[in-house]
mmCIF file with all atom_site columns, C-alpha atoms in Angstrom:
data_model
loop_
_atom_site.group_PDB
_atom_site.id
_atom_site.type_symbol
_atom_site.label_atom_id
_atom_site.label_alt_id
_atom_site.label_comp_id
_atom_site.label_asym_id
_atom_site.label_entity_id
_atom_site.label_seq_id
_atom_site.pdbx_PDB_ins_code
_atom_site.Cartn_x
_atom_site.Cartn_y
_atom_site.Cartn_z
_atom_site.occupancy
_atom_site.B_iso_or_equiv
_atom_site.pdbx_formal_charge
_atom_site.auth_seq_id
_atom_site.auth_comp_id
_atom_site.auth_asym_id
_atom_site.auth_atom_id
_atom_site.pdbx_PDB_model_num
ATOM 1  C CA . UNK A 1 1  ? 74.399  97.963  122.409 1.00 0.00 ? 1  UNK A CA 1
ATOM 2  C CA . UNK A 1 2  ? 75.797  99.054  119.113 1.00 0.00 ? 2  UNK A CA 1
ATOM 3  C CA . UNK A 1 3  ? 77.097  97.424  115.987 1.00 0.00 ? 3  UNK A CA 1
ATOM 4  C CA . UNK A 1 4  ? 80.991  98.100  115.787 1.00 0.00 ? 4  UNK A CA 1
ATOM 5  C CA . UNK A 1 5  ? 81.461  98.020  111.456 1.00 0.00 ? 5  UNK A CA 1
ATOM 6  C CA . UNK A 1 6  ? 85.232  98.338  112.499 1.00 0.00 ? 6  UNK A CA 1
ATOM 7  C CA . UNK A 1 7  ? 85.196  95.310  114.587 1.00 0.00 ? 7  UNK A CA 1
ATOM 8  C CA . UNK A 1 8  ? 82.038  93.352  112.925 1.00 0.00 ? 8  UNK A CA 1
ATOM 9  C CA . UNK A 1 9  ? 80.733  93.179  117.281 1.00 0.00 ? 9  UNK A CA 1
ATOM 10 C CA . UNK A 1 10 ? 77.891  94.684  119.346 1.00 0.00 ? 10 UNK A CA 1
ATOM 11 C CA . UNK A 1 11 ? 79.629  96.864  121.385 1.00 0.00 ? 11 UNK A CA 1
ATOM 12 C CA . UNK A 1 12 ? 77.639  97.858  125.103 1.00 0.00 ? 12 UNK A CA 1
ATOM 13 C CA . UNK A 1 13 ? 77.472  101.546 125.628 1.00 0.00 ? 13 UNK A CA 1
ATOM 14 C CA . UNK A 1 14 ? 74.774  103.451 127.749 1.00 0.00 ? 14 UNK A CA 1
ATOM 15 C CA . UNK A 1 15 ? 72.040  104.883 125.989 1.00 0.00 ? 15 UNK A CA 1
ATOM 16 C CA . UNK A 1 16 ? 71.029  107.916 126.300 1.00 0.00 ? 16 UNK A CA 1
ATOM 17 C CA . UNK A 1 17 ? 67.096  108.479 127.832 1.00 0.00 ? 17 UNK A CA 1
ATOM 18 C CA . UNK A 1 18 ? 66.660  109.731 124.117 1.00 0.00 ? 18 UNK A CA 1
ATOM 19 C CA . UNK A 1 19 ? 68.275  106.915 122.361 1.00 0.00 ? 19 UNK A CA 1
ATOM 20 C CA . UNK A 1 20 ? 66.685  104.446 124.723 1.00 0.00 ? 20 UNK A CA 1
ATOM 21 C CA . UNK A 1 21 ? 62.784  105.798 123.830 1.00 0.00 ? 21 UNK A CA 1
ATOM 22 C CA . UNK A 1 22 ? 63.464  105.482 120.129 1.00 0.00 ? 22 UNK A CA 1
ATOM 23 C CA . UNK A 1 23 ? 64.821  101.666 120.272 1.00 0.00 ? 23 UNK A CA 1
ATOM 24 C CA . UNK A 1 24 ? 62.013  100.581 122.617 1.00 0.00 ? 24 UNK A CA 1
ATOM 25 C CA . UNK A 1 25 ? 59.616  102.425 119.799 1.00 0.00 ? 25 UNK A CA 1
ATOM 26 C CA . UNK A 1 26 ? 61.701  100.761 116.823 1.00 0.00 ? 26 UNK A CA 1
ATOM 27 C CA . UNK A 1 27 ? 61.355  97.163  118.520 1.00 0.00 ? 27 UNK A CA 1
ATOM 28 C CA . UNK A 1 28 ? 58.457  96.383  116.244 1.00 0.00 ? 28 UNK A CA 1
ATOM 29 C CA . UNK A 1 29 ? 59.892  97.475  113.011 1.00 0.00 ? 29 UNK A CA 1
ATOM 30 C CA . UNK A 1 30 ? 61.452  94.474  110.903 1.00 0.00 ? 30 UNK A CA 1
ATOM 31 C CA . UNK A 1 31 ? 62.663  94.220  108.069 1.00 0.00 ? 31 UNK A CA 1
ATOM 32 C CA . UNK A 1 32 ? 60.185  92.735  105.307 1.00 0.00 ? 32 UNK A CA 1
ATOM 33 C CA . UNK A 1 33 ? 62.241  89.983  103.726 1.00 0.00 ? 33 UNK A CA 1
ATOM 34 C CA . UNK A 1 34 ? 62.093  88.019  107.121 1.00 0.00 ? 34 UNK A CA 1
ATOM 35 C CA . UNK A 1 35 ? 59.995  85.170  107.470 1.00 0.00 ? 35 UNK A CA 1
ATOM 36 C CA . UNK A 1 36 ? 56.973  84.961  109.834 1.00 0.00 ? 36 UNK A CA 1
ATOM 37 C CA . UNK A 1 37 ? 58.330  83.734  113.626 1.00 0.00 ? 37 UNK A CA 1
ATOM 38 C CA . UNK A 1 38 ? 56.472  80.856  115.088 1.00 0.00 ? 38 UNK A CA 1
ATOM 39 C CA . UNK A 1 39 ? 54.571  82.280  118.066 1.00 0.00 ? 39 UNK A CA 1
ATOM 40 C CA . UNK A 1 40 ? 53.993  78.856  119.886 1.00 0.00 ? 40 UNK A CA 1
ATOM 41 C CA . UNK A 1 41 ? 58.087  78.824  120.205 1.00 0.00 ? 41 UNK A CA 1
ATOM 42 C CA . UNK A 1 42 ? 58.399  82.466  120.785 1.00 0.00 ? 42 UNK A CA 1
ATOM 43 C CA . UNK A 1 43 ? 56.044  82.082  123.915 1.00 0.00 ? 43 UNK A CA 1
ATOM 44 C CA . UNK A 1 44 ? 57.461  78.587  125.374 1.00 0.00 ? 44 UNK A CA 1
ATOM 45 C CA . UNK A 1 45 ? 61.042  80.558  124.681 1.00 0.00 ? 45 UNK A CA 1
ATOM 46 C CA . UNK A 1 46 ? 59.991  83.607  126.281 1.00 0.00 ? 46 UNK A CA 1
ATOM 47 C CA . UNK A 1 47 ? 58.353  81.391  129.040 1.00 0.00 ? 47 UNK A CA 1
ATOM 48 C CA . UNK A 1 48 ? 61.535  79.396  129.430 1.00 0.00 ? 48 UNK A CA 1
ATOM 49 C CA . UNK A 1 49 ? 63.745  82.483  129.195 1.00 0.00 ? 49 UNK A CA 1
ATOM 50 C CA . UNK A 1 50 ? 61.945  84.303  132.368 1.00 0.00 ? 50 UNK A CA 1
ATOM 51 C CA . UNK A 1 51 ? 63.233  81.827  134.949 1.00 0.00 ? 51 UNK A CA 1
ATOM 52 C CA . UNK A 1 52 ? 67.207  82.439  133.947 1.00 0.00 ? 52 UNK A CA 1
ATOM 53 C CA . UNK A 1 53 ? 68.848  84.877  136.915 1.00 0.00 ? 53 UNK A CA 1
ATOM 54 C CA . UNK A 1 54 ? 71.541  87.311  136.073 1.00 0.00 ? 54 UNK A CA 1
ATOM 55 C CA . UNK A 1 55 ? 74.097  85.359  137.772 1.00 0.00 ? 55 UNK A CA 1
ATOM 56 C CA . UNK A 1 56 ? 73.641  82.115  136.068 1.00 0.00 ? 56 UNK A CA 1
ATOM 57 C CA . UNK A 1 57 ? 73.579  83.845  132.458 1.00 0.00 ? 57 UNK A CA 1
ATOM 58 C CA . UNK A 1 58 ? 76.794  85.806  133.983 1.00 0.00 ? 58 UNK A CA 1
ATOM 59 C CA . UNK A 1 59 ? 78.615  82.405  134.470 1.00 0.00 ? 59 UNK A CA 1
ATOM 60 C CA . UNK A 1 60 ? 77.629  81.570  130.711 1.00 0.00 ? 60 UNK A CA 1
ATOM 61 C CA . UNK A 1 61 ? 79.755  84.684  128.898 1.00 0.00 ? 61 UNK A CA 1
ATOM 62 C CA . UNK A 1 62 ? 82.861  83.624  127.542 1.00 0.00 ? 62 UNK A CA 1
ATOM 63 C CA . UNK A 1 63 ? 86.143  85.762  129.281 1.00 0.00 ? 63 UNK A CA 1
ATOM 64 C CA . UNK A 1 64 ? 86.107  88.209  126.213 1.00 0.00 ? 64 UNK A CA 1
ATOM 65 C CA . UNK A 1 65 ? 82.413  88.333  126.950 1.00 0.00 ? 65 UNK A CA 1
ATOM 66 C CA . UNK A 1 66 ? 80.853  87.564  123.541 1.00 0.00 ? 66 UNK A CA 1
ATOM 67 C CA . UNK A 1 67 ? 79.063  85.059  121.867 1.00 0.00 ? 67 UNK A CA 1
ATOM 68 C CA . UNK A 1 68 ? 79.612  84.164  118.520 1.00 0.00 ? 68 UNK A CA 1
ATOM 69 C CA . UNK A 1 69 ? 77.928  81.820  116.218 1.00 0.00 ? 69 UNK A CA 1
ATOM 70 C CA . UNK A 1 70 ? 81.417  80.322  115.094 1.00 0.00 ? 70 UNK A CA 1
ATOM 71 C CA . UNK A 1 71 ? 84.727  80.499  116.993 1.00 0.00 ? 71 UNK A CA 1
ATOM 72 C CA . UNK A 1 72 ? 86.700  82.982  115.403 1.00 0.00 ? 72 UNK A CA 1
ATOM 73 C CA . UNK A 1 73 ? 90.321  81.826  114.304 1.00 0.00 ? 73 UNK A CA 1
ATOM 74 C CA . UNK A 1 74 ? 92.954  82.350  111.545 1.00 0.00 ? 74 UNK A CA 1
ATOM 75 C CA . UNK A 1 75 ? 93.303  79.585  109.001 1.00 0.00 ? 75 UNK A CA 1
ATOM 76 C CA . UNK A 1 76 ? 97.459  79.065  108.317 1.00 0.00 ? 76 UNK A CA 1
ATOM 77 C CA . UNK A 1 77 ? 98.128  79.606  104.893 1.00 0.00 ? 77 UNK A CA 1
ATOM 78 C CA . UNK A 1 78 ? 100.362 77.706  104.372 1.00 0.00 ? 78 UNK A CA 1
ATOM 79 C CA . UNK A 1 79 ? 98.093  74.849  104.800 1.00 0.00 ? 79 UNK A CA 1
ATOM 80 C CA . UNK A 1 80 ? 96.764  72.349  102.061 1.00 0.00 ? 80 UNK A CA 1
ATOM 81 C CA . UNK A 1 81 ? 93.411  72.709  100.836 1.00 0.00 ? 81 UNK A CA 1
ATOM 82 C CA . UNK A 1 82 ? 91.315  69.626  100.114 1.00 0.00 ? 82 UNK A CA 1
ATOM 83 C CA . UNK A 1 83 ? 89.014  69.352  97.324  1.00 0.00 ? 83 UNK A CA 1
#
Protein backbone atom coordinates (compact mmCIF):
# COMPACT_ATOMS: atom_id res chain seq x y z
CA UNK A 1 0.00 0.00 0.00
CA UNK A 2 0.84 3.61 -0.50
CA UNK A 3 -0.24 6.92 0.92
CA UNK A 4 -2.20 8.88 -1.90
CA UNK A 5 -1.30 12.95 -0.64
CA UNK A 6 -3.80 13.73 -3.56
CA UNK A 7 -6.53 11.73 -2.12
CA UNK A 8 -5.40 11.71 1.79
CA UNK A 9 -5.96 7.23 1.22
CA UNK A 10 -3.67 4.17 1.21
CA UNK A 11 -3.84 3.22 -2.11
CA UNK A 12 -2.95 -0.95 -2.86
CA UNK A 13 -0.38 -1.34 -5.54
CA UNK A 14 2.08 -4.37 -5.94
CA UNK A 15 5.37 -3.98 -4.65
CA UNK A 16 8.07 -4.59 -6.27
CA UNK A 17 10.55 -7.70 -4.76
CA UNK A 18 12.81 -4.53 -4.09
CA UNK A 19 10.29 -2.35 -2.50
CA UNK A 20 8.87 -5.28 -0.59
CA UNK A 21 12.60 -6.18 1.18
CA UNK A 22 13.02 -2.59 2.26
CA UNK A 23 9.40 -2.26 4.06
CA UNK A 24 9.75 -5.66 5.76
CA UNK A 25 13.43 -4.15 6.91
CA UNK A 26 11.78 -0.62 7.82
CA UNK A 27 8.96 -2.44 9.99
CA UNK A 28 10.93 -1.75 13.12
CA UNK A 29 11.73 1.83 12.57
CA UNK A 30 9.22 4.29 14.45
CA UNK A 31 9.09 7.35 14.86
CA UNK A 32 10.44 8.64 18.39
CA UNK A 33 7.63 10.87 19.60
CA UNK A 34 5.34 7.69 19.91
CA UNK A 35 4.57 6.32 23.10
CA UNK A 36 5.67 2.84 24.30
CA UNK A 37 2.82 0.02 23.02
CA UNK A 38 1.55 -2.24 25.69
CA UNK A 39 2.91 -5.69 24.84
CA UNK A 40 0.33 -7.71 26.99
CA UNK A 41 -2.42 -6.16 24.36
CA UNK A 42 -0.21 -6.38 21.40
CA UNK A 43 0.12 -10.25 22.05
CA UNK A 44 -3.70 -11.06 23.13
CA UNK A 45 -4.40 -8.75 19.76
CA UNK A 46 -2.03 -10.52 17.71
CA UNK A 47 -3.36 -13.81 19.34
CA UNK A 48 -6.93 -12.81 18.64
CA UNK A 49 -6.10 -11.48 15.18
CA UNK A 50 -4.58 -15.04 13.91
CA UNK A 51 -7.91 -16.87 13.97
CA UNK A 52 -9.74 -14.16 11.42
CA UNK A 53 -9.94 -15.97 7.66
CA UNK A 54 -9.70 -13.91 4.57
CA UNK A 55 -13.22 -14.35 3.78
CA UNK A 56 -14.73 -13.17 6.93
CA UNK A 57 -12.41 -9.90 7.00
CA UNK A 58 -13.53 -9.74 3.10
CA UNK A 59 -17.25 -9.49 4.20
CA UNK A 60 -16.11 -6.61 6.69
CA UNK A 61 -14.74 -3.91 3.81
CA UNK A 62 -17.09 -1.35 3.10
CA UNK A 63 -18.20 -1.33 -1.04
CA UNK A 64 -15.54 1.48 -1.69
CA UNK A 65 -13.30 -0.83 0.26
CA UNK A 66 -11.84 1.48 2.94
CA UNK A 67 -11.98 2.06 6.40
CA UNK A 68 -11.98 5.26 7.84
CA UNK A 69 -11.89 6.46 11.33
CA UNK A 70 -14.86 8.97 10.61
CA UNK A 71 -17.42 8.77 7.78
CA UNK A 72 -16.47 11.18 5.36
CA UNK A 73 -19.29 13.75 4.31
CA UNK A 74 -19.81 17.41 3.26
CA UNK A 75 -21.24 19.73 5.87
CA UNK A 76 -24.08 22.19 3.90
CA UNK A 77 -23.13 25.57 4.28
CA UNK A 78 -25.76 26.96 4.42
CA UNK A 79 -26.45 25.44 7.69
CA UNK A 80 -26.56 27.18 11.22
CA UNK A 81 -23.79 26.78 13.47
CA UNK A 82 -24.42 26.36 17.19
CA UNK A 83 -22.32 27.80 19.77
Amino acid sequence: MRWSTTENLFQRQQLTPDEYETRRNQRYELDRFLGQYPLDTYRQWLALSNHLRYDFIEKLIPINGYICSAEVFDIPTHTKRTE
